[in-house]
Structure formats: C-alpha cells, structure tokens
PDB file of C-alpha atoms in Angstrom:
ATOM      1  CA  UNK E  72      89.971 -20.051  61.109  1.00  0.00           C
ATOM      2  CA  UNK E  73      93.636 -21.067  60.694  1.00  0.00           C
ATOM      3  CA  UNK E  74      94.355 -24.677  59.869  1.00  0.00           C
ATOM      4  CA  UNK E  75      95.216 -26.732  62.941  1.00  0.00           C
ATOM      5  CA  UNK E  76      98.718 -28.108  63.456  1.00  0.00           C
ATOM      6  CA  UNK E  77      98.678 -31.899  63.127  1.00  0.00           C
ATOM      7  CA  UNK E  78     100.217 -33.363  66.274  1.00  0.00           C
ATOM      8  CA  UNK E  79     101.531 -36.740  67.423  1.00  0.00           C
ATOM      9  CA  UNK E  80     101.934 -37.567  71.131  1.00  0.00           C
ATOM     10  CA  UNK E  81     104.657 -40.014  72.208  1.00  0.00           C
ATOM     11  CA  UNK E  82     104.955 -41.278  75.800  1.00  0.00           C
ATOM     12  CA  UNK E  83     105.294 -44.728  77.348  1.00  0.00           C
ATOM     13  CA  UNK E  84     102.915 -43.881  80.213  1.00  0.00           C
ATOM     14  CA  UNK E  85      99.181 -44.070  79.316  1.00  0.00           C
ATOM     15  CA  UNK E  86      98.331 -41.617  82.098  1.00  0.00           C
ATOM     16  CA  UNK E  87     100.807 -39.046  80.783  1.00  0.00           C
ATOM     17  CA  UNK E  88      99.430 -39.419  77.255  1.00  0.00           C
ATOM     18  CA  UNK E  89      95.876 -38.892  78.490  1.00  0.00           C
ATOM     19  CA  UNK E  90      96.859 -35.844  80.557  1.00  0.00           C
ATOM     20  CA  UNK E  91      98.755 -34.227  77.693  1.00  0.00           C
ATOM     21  CA  UNK E  92      95.910 -34.833  75.238  1.00  0.00           C
ATOM     22  CA  UNK E  93      93.406 -33.345  77.678  1.00  0.00           C
ATOM     23  CA  UNK E  94      95.537 -30.238  78.267  1.00  0.00           C
ATOM     24  CA  UNK E  95      95.953 -29.759  74.520  1.00  0.00           C
ATOM     25  CA  UNK E  96      92.198 -30.022  73.972  1.00  0.00           C
ATOM     26  CA  UNK E  97      91.538 -27.492  76.733  1.00  0.00           C
ATOM     27  CA  UNK E  98      94.314 -24.940  76.188  1.00  0.00           C
ATOM     28  CA  UNK E  99      95.819 -25.422  72.709  1.00  0.00           C
ATOM     29  CA  UNK E 100      93.043 -25.118  70.100  1.00  0.00           C
ATOM     30  CA  UNK E 101      95.629 -24.623  67.352  1.00  0.00           C
ATOM     31  CA  UNK E 102      96.680 -28.283  67.688  1.00  0.00           C
ATOM     32  CA  UNK E 103      94.933 -31.357  66.313  1.00  0.00           C
ATOM     33  CA  UNK E 104      96.050 -34.676  67.833  1.00  0.00           C
ATOM     34  CA  UNK E 105      96.180 -37.243  65.017  1.00  0.00           C
ATOM     35  CA  UNK E 106      97.899 -40.102  66.819  1.00  0.00           C
ATOM     36  CA  UNK E 107      99.523 -41.460  69.978  1.00  0.00           C
ATOM     37  CA  UNK E 108     102.490 -43.797  70.368  1.00  0.00           C
ATOM     38  CA  UNK E 109     104.045 -45.476  73.404  1.00  0.00           C
ATOM     39  CA  UNK E 110     107.582 -46.277  72.231  1.00  0.00           C
ATOM     40  CA  UNK E 111     110.116 -45.053  69.632  1.00  0.00           C
ATOM     41  CA  UNK E 112     109.470 -47.926  67.211  1.00  0.00           C
ATOM     42  CA  UNK E 113     105.743 -47.211  67.133  1.00  0.00           C
ATOM     43  CA  UNK E 114     106.411 -43.469  66.960  1.00  0.00           C
ATOM     44  CA  UNK E 115     108.779 -43.736  63.987  1.00  0.00           C
ATOM     45  CA  UNK E 116     106.212 -45.781  62.048  1.00  0.00           C
ATOM     46  CA  UNK E 117     103.417 -43.304  62.827  1.00  0.00           C
ATOM     47  CA  UNK E 118     105.580 -40.329  61.867  1.00  0.00           C
ATOM     48  CA  UNK E 119     106.268 -41.914  58.483  1.00  0.00           C
ATOM     49  CA  UNK E 120     102.596 -42.763  57.951  1.00  0.00           C
ATOM     50  CA  UNK E 121     100.889 -39.651  59.341  1.00  0.00           C
ATOM     51  CA  UNK E 122     103.514 -36.960  58.608  1.00  0.00           C
ATOM     52  CA  UNK E 123     102.662 -34.820  61.670  1.00  0.00           C
ATOM     53  CA  UNK E 124     103.773 -31.202  61.828  1.00  0.00           C
ATOM     54  CA  UNK E 125     104.497 -31.399  65.557  1.00  0.00           C
ATOM     55  CA  UNK E 126     105.571 -34.250  67.849  1.00  0.00           C
ATOM     56  CA  UNK E 127     105.453 -34.166  71.650  1.00  0.00           C
ATOM     57  CA  UNK E 128     108.257 -36.583  72.443  1.00  0.00           C
ATOM     58  CA  UNK E 129     108.956 -38.178  75.807  1.00  0.00           C
ATOM     59  CA  UNK E 130     112.687 -38.797  76.202  1.00  0.00           C
ATOM     60  CA  UNK E 131     113.045 -42.017  78.186  1.00  0.00           C
ATOM     61  CA  UNK E 132     110.998 -44.918  76.820  1.00  0.00           C
ATOM     62  CA  UNK E 133     111.299 -48.689  76.337  1.00  0.00           C
ATOM     63  CA  UNK E 134     113.211 -49.877  73.237  1.00  0.00           C
ATOM     64  CA  UNK E 135     115.403 -46.782  73.083  1.00  0.00           C
ATOM     65  CA  UNK E 136     115.050 -43.083  73.782  1.00  0.00           C
ATOM     66  CA  UNK E 137     113.848 -40.094  71.781  1.00  0.00           C
ATOM     67  CA  UNK E 138     117.355 -39.093  70.697  1.00  0.00           C
ATOM     68  CA  UNK E 139     118.131 -42.549  69.287  1.00  0.00           C
ATOM     69  CA  UNK E 140     114.941 -42.400  67.243  1.00  0.00           C
ATOM     70  CA  UNK E 141     115.704 -38.947  65.844  1.00  0.00           C
ATOM     71  CA  UNK E 142     119.309 -39.903  65.095  1.00  0.00           C
ATOM     72  CA  UNK E 143     118.104 -42.710  62.807  1.00  0.00           C
ATOM     73  CA  UNK E 144     115.885 -40.413  60.738  1.00  0.00           C
ATOM     74  CA  UNK E 145     117.280 -39.145  57.445  1.00  0.00           C
ATOM     75  CA  UNK E 146     115.031 -36.106  57.281  1.00  0.00           C
ATOM     76  CA  UNK E 147     113.149 -34.376  60.074  1.00  0.00           C
ATOM     77  CA  UNK E 148     110.361 -32.193  58.729  1.00  0.00           C
ATOM     78  CA  UNK E 149     108.373 -31.840  61.955  1.00  0.00           C
ATOM     79  CA  UNK E 150     108.822 -29.638  65.009  1.00  0.00           C
ATOM     80  CA  UNK E 151     109.521 -31.329  68.344  1.00  0.00           C
ATOM     81  CA  UNK E 152     108.570 -30.463  71.911  1.00  0.00           C
ATOM     82  CA  UNK E 153     110.505 -32.754  74.242  1.00  0.00           C
ATOM     83  CA  UNK E 154     108.831 -33.906  77.439  1.00  0.00           C
ATOM     84  CA  UNK E 155     110.817 -35.221  80.396  1.00  0.00           C
ATOM     85  CA  UNK E 156     110.538 -35.883  84.106  1.00  0.00           C
ATOM     86  CA  UNK E 157     114.275 -35.419  84.581  1.00  0.00           C
ATOM     87  CA  UNK E 158     115.962 -32.053  85.097  1.00  0.00           C
ATOM     88  CA  UNK E 159     119.300 -33.291  83.830  1.00  0.00           C
ATOM     89  CA  UNK E 160     122.178 -32.876  81.388  1.00  0.00           C
ATOM     90  CA  UNK E 161     119.847 -32.967  78.371  1.00  0.00           C
ATOM     91  CA  UNK E 162     118.150 -29.722  79.402  1.00  0.00           C
ATOM     92  CA  UNK E 163     121.376 -27.793  78.880  1.00  0.00           C
ATOM     93  CA  UNK E 164     121.655 -29.346  75.424  1.00  0.00           C
ATOM     94  CA  UNK E 165     118.082 -28.203  74.693  1.00  0.00           C
ATOM     95  CA  UNK E 166     118.985 -24.615  75.553  1.00  0.00           C
ATOM     96  CA  UNK E 167     122.067 -24.707  73.324  1.00  0.00           C
ATOM     97  CA  UNK E 168     119.958 -26.006  70.435  1.00  0.00           C
ATOM     98  CA  UNK E 169     117.013 -23.631  71.050  1.00  0.00           C
ATOM     99  CA  UNK E 170     114.859 -26.746  71.444  1.00  0.00           C
ATOM    100  CA  UNK E 171     111.502 -26.572  73.188  1.00  0.00           C
ATOM    101  CA  UNK E 172     110.969 -28.847  76.168  1.00  0.00           C
ATOM    102  CA  UNK E 173     108.503 -29.355  79.007  1.00  0.00           C
ATOM    103  CA  UNK E 174     109.147 -30.796  82.446  1.00  0.00           C
ATOM    104  CA  UNK E 175     106.713 -33.176  84.105  1.00  0.00           C
ATOM    105  CA  UNK E 176     104.380 -32.517  85.804  1.00  0.00           C
ATOM    106  CA  UNK E 177     103.277 -30.284  82.961  1.00  0.00           C
ATOM    107  CA  UNK E 178     102.704 -26.597  83.584  1.00  0.00           C
ATOM    108  CA  UNK E 179      99.826 -25.127  81.548  1.00  0.00           C
ATOM    109  CA  UNK E 180     101.499 -21.760  80.932  1.00  0.00           C
ATOM    110  CA  UNK E 181     104.721 -23.433  79.777  1.00  0.00           C
ATOM    111  CA  UNK E 182     102.747 -25.722  77.471  1.00  0.00           C
ATOM    112  CA  UNK E 183     100.885 -22.812  75.887  1.00  0.00           C
ATOM    113  CA  UNK E 184     104.097 -20.771  75.519  1.00  0.00           C
ATOM    114  CA  UNK E 185     105.883 -23.678  73.816  1.00  0.00           C
ATOM    115  CA  UNK E 186     102.991 -24.227  71.408  1.00  0.00           C
ATOM    116  CA  UNK E 187     102.871 -20.517  70.561  1.00  0.00           C
ATOM    117  CA  UNK E 188     106.601 -20.512  69.768  1.00  0.00           C
ATOM    118  CA  UNK E 189     106.257 -23.603  67.619  1.00  0.00           C
ATOM    119  CA  UNK E 190     103.281 -22.213  65.683  1.00  0.00           C
ATOM    120  CA  UNK E 191     105.450 -19.537  64.104  1.00  0.00           C
ATOM    121  CA  UNK E 192     108.046 -22.078  62.986  1.00  0.00           C
ATOM    122  CA  UNK E 193     105.871 -24.735  61.337  1.00  0.00           C
ATOM    123  CA  UNK E 194     107.211 -25.421  57.861  1.00  0.00           C
ATOM    124  CA  UNK E 195     110.607 -23.795  58.449  1.00  0.00           C
ATOM    125  CA  UNK E 196     113.480 -25.575  56.758  1.00  0.00           C
ATOM    126  CA  UNK E 197     115.924 -25.177  59.654  1.00  0.00           C
ATOM    127  CA  UNK E 198     114.477 -27.916  61.865  1.00  0.00           C
ATOM    128  CA  UNK E 199     117.039 -30.438  60.585  1.00  0.00           C
ATOM    129  CA  UNK E 200     119.956 -28.215  61.586  1.00  0.00           C
ATOM    130  CA  UNK E 201     118.466 -27.529  65.020  1.00  0.00           C
ATOM    131  CA  UNK E 202     117.855 -31.206  65.783  1.00  0.00           C
ATOM    132  CA  UNK E 203     121.258 -32.038  64.287  1.00  0.00           C
ATOM    133  CA  UNK E 204     122.925 -29.554  66.633  1.00  0.00           C
ATOM    134  CA  UNK E 205     121.080 -31.033  69.594  1.00  0.00           C
ATOM    135  CA  UNK E 206     122.147 -34.590  68.730  1.00  0.00           C
ATOM    136  CA  UNK E 207     125.723 -33.510  68.034  1.00  0.00           C
ATOM    137  CA  UNK E 208     125.975 -31.864  71.437  1.00  0.00           C
ATOM    138  CA  UNK E 209     124.413 -34.846  73.201  1.00  0.00           C
ATOM    139  CA  UNK E 210     126.819 -37.240  71.478  1.00  0.00           C
ATOM    140  CA  UNK E 211     129.721 -35.114  72.689  1.00  0.00           C
ATOM    141  CA  UNK E 212     130.603 -36.672  76.045  1.00  0.00           C
ATOM    142  CA  UNK E 213     132.435 -33.555  77.240  1.00  0.00           C
ATOM    143  CA  UNK E 214     130.629 -31.077  79.476  1.00  0.00           C
ATOM    144  CA  UNK E 215     131.306 -28.451  76.805  1.00  0.00           C
ATOM    145  CA  UNK E 216     128.906 -28.326  73.870  1.00  0.00           C
ATOM    146  CA  UNK E 217     130.414 -27.471  70.499  1.00  0.00           C
ATOM    147  CA  UNK E 218     127.463 -25.826  68.787  1.00  0.00           C
ATOM    148  CA  UNK E 219     124.867 -23.267  69.788  1.00  0.00           C
ATOM    149  CA  UNK E 220     121.668 -22.220  67.993  1.00  0.00           C
ATOM    150  CA  UNK E 221     120.991 -18.486  67.991  1.00  0.00           C
ATOM    151  CA  UNK E 222     117.371 -17.499  67.265  1.00  0.00           C
ATOM    152  CA  UNK E 223     117.111 -14.469  64.985  1.00  0.00           C
ATOM    153  CA  UNK E 224     114.202 -12.629  63.351  1.00  0.00           C
ATOM    154  CA  UNK E 225     113.884 -14.864  60.302  1.00  0.00           C
ATOM    155  CA  UNK E 226     115.089 -18.179  61.711  1.00  0.00           C
ATOM    156  CA  UNK E 227     118.149 -19.580  63.468  1.00  0.00           C
ATOM    157  CA  UNK E 228     121.929 -19.462  63.140  1.00  0.00           C
ATOM    158  CA  UNK E 229     124.172 -22.390  64.042  1.00  0.00           C
ATOM    159  CA  UNK E 230     127.499 -21.196  65.469  1.00  0.00           C
ATOM    160  CA  UNK E 231     130.532 -22.788  67.112  1.00  0.00           C
ATOM    161  CA  UNK E 232     130.591 -21.929  70.825  1.00  0.00           C
ATOM    162  CA  UNK E 233     134.351 -21.400  70.678  1.00  0.00           C
ATOM    163  CA  UNK E 234     133.827 -18.657  68.060  1.00  0.00           C
ATOM    164  CA  UNK E 235     131.983 -16.439  70.559  1.00  0.00           C
ATOM    165  CA  UNK E 236     134.421 -13.686  71.571  1.00  0.00           C
ATOM    166  CA  UNK E 237     132.176 -11.679  73.883  1.00  0.00           C
ATOM    167  CA  UNK E 238     128.538 -10.826  74.598  1.00  0.00           C
ATOM    168  CA  UNK E 239     126.972  -7.470  75.456  1.00  0.00           C
ATOM    169  CA  UNK E 240     123.617  -6.865  77.135  1.00  0.00           C
ATOM    170  CA  UNK E 241     121.314  -4.391  75.405  1.00  0.00           C
ATOM    171  CA  UNK E 242     118.142  -4.237  77.471  1.00  0.00           C
ATOM    172  CA  UNK E 243     116.259  -7.498  77.030  1.00  0.00           C
ATOM    173  CA  UNK E 244     118.527  -8.393  74.089  1.00  0.00           C
ATOM    174  CA  UNK E 245     122.076  -9.708  73.887  1.00  0.00           C
ATOM    175  CA  UNK E 246     124.530  -8.905  71.099  1.00  0.00           C
ATOM    176  CA  UNK E 247     126.958 -11.741  70.429  1.00  0.00           C
ATOM    177  CA  UNK E 248     130.312 -10.790  68.912  1.00  0.00           C
ATOM    178  CA  UNK E 249     131.986 -13.611  66.991  1.00  0.00           C
ATOM    179  CA  UNK E 250     135.650 -14.069  66.130  1.00  0.00           C
ATOM    180  CA  UNK E 251     134.740 -13.540  62.467  1.00  0.00           C
ATOM    181  CA  UNK E 252     133.676  -9.957  63.408  1.00  0.00           C
ATOM    182  CA  UNK E 253     130.051 -10.907  62.781  1.00  0.00           C
ATOM    183  CA  UNK E 254     127.511  -9.607  65.318  1.00  0.00           C
ATOM    184  CA  UNK E 255     124.261 -11.385  66.146  1.00  0.00           C
ATOM    185  CA  UNK E 256     121.479  -9.806  68.224  1.00  0.00           C
ATOM    186  CA  UNK E 257     119.364 -12.327  70.114  1.00  0.00           C
ATOM    187  CA  UNK E 258     116.163 -11.836  72.104  1.00  0.00           C
ATOM    188  CA  UNK E 259     117.620 -13.352  75.269  1.00  0.00           C
ATOM    189  CA  UNK E 260     118.901 -11.853  78.494  1.00  0.00           C
ATOM    190  CA  UNK E 261     122.644 -11.928  79.142  1.00  0.00           C
ATOM    191  CA  UNK E 262     121.909 -13.915  82.308  1.00  0.00           C
ATOM    192  CA  UNK E 263     120.579 -16.794  80.197  1.00  0.00           C
ATOM    193  CA  UNK E 264     123.914 -17.043  78.405  1.00  0.00           C
ATOM    194  CA  UNK E 265     125.817 -16.703  81.685  1.00  0.00           C
ATOM    195  CA  UNK E 266     123.936 -19.730  83.045  1.00  0.00           C
ATOM    196  CA  UNK E 267     124.489 -21.701  79.847  1.00  0.00           C
ATOM    197  CA  UNK E 268     128.071 -21.057  78.689  1.00  0.00           C
ATOM    198  CA  UNK E 269     130.957 -22.988  80.318  1.00  0.00           C
ATOM    199  CA  UNK E 270     132.574 -21.149  83.241  1.00  0.00           C
ATOM    200  CA  UNK E 271     135.965 -22.514  82.228  1.00  0.00           C
ATOM    201  CA  UNK E 272     135.905 -20.332  79.095  1.00  0.00           C
ATOM    202  CA  UNK E 273     133.421 -17.524  79.733  1.00  0.00           C
ATOM    203  CA  UNK E 274     133.542 -14.893  82.458  1.00  0.00           C
ATOM    204  CA  UNK E 275     131.115 -12.083  83.298  1.00  0.00           C
ATOM    205  CA  UNK E 276     133.408  -9.095  83.850  1.00  0.00           C
ATOM    206  CA  UNK E 277     130.682  -6.451  84.009  1.00  0.00           C
ATOM    207  CA  UNK E 278     126.909  -6.391  84.502  1.00  0.00           C
ATOM    208  CA  UNK E 279     126.570  -5.938  80.747  1.00  0.00           C
ATOM    209  CA  UNK E 280     129.503  -7.999  79.422  1.00  0.00           C
ATOM    210  CA  UNK E 281     130.605 -11.634  79.226  1.00  0.00           C
ATOM    211  CA  UNK E 282     133.952 -12.423  77.601  1.00  0.00           C
ATOM    212  CA  UNK E 283     135.551 -15.584  76.264  1.00  0.00           C
ATOM    213  CA  UNK E 284     138.856 -15.604  78.155  1.00  0.00           C
ATOM    214  CA  UNK E 285     140.532 -17.418  75.254  1.00  0.00           C
ATOM    215  CA  UNK E 286     140.313 -14.162  73.283  1.00  0.00           C
ATOM    216  CA  UNK E 287     141.848 -11.903  75.953  1.00  0.00           C
ATOM    217  CA  UNK E 288     144.987 -10.254  74.580  1.00  0.00           C
ATOM    218  CA  UNK E 289     146.002  -8.037  77.513  1.00  0.00           C
ATOM    219  CA  UNK E 290     144.929  -7.135  81.025  1.00  0.00           C
ATOM    220  CA  UNK E 291     145.350  -3.555  82.287  1.00  0.00           C
ATOM    221  CA  UNK E 292     145.312  -2.872  86.023  1.00  0.00           C
ATOM    222  CA  UNK E 293     144.737   0.868  85.809  1.00  0.00           C
ATOM    223  CA  UNK E 294     141.366   2.596  86.215  1.00  0.00           C
ATOM    224  CA  UNK E 295     139.845  -0.363  87.990  1.00  0.00           C
ATOM    225  CA  UNK E 296     140.907  -2.935  85.427  1.00  0.00           C
ATOM    226  CA  UNK E 297     140.402  -3.423  81.702  1.00  0.00           C
ATOM    227  CA  UNK E 298     140.933  -6.225  79.222  1.00  0.00           C
ATOM    228  CA  UNK E 299     141.861  -5.925  75.582  1.00  0.00           C
ATOM    229  CA  UNK E 300     140.254  -8.509  73.346  1.00  0.00           C
ATOM    230  CA  UNK E 301     141.828 -10.107  70.273  1.00  0.00           C
ATOM    231  CA  UNK E 302     139.966  -7.679  68.001  1.00  0.00           C
ATOM    232  CA  UNK E 303     141.331  -4.634  69.853  1.00  0.00           C
ATOM    233  CA  UNK E 304     138.156  -3.863  71.814  1.00  0.00           C
ATOM    234  CA  UNK E 305     138.777  -2.600  75.368  1.00  0.00           C
ATOM    235  CA  UNK E 306     136.416  -3.958  78.039  1.00  0.00           C
ATOM    236  CA  UNK E 307     135.930  -2.530  81.505  1.00  0.00           C
ATOM    237  CA  UNK E 308     136.033  -4.905  84.456  1.00  0.00           C
ATOM    238  CA  UNK E 309     133.493  -4.117  87.141  1.00  0.00           C
ATOM    239  CA  UNK E 310     135.006  -3.695  90.609  1.00  0.00           C
ATOM    240  CA  UNK E 311     132.582  -6.319  91.908  1.00  0.00           C
ATOM    241  CA  UNK E 312     133.702  -8.784  89.220  1.00  0.00           C
ATOM    242  CA  UNK E 313     137.417  -8.483  89.976  1.00  0.00           C
ATOM    243  CA  UNK E 314     138.978 -11.362  91.880  1.00  0.00           C
TER     244      UNK E 314
END
C-alpha cells in the first residue's frame, strides 16, 4: 500500500471542516488528515510543526486570508488545494497559475479529481514558482495577469502572458507559440485559453487558432482574410470570425 499523503485542513467554519474531513475519509483514501486549523495564524504554526504534504486552504478567514499567509512564507514545500464559496476574480488567477481549487458546496467528483492531480505532484520542486505566480498575479491590480503556468509532461513552465504569440488547437491539446520561437504543447482545450486570456489582446480568428493581436504584422483581405504574424506565419481568418 502506498504511503498516505499527510494533509492539513484549514477553514474558519467548523461545519465545513467536518464535512471536508468526512468526504476525505469516504472518498480519498490516499490522504491522511493530521491536523485542522481555523485561521491563518493557527494554520501557519501547524504547517511549521507538522510539515504536511497537502493543505486544503479556505481563502477568506478571520485575521487575514490564505494569500496573505502564503505571501509571508519563505518556502512553500506543500501542495495547496484552495477552497472558496466565492466564484470571483481569484478563480481566474487560479487558472493562470494551474492551481487547484474547489468551490463550496463541495462536489465529490471535483474533490477526487483534485486529489488525484495533486498525488502525482507531491514532492515536486516547482510548487514555490506556482504559488509565487499566483500571488504575483493577485497582487497585480490590473485585470490582465502577467504570468501563466503551463503544465507539461514533467512539471510546469512559467511564462509571460505577453510572450504568447498564438495558440493552435491539436485535438484535446493546445500548442502555444511564444515570441522566442519556443513551442509548448499543453493538455488543455483551446476553449480554456479563449476563456482565460484577455480579449483586449487575444482574438480567436479560426476554430483552431487564437492570436495575440500585438504580434500581427499585416492583414490581407484576399481569400477570405489572412493575417501575417511577426514571425512570418500566415494565419487564415474564418469567415465566421471576421467582423
């Protein structure tokens, strides 16, 4: 039997803590709950003492929120699953940082899926960069996030959003073309990036292509419309996407 993942639960509502612990006991046998905290101060002390591998972290709590607590930590060696009752601005930041989160009331399938994703990442050294990207984006008061985490086979890449030149759909994958001429294939649908990237900079010109308009060099009207990107690539514009 594989060793269980030591887990700390953090929530200011006793009922929510009890529900989460019960769901974990019933549906997540790979986790072992080693402690529970009800505010960030208590949580920080327990993290230092118990060294959990995974923390379920409610966002809004008395005496500060989850992000303030994480921002004060010099080294983050544990995985985090954020828990929130609010479908707000932070959720977009989670997606940019490839951070796992759950919405209240908790959904069993979503809980199990999040735990399964986390299980494969326990012990990875990139957790600091992922949390750092999340906090950096949250501290940026603009509606445009600067950094994006791209999950790849052996970990994650941190890239500047403005360096994305265009994205191509390839089945259930998306290939991201960067200004540096680097290509990154990600196991995400193009639609997920369309929903996430700022409309002021990114435009879906074809069912399989999203471009960063800041890298458009020329527009050609002929043959239904084409754009030439800064790297010389010619992109077709779908008739339905033309305005």
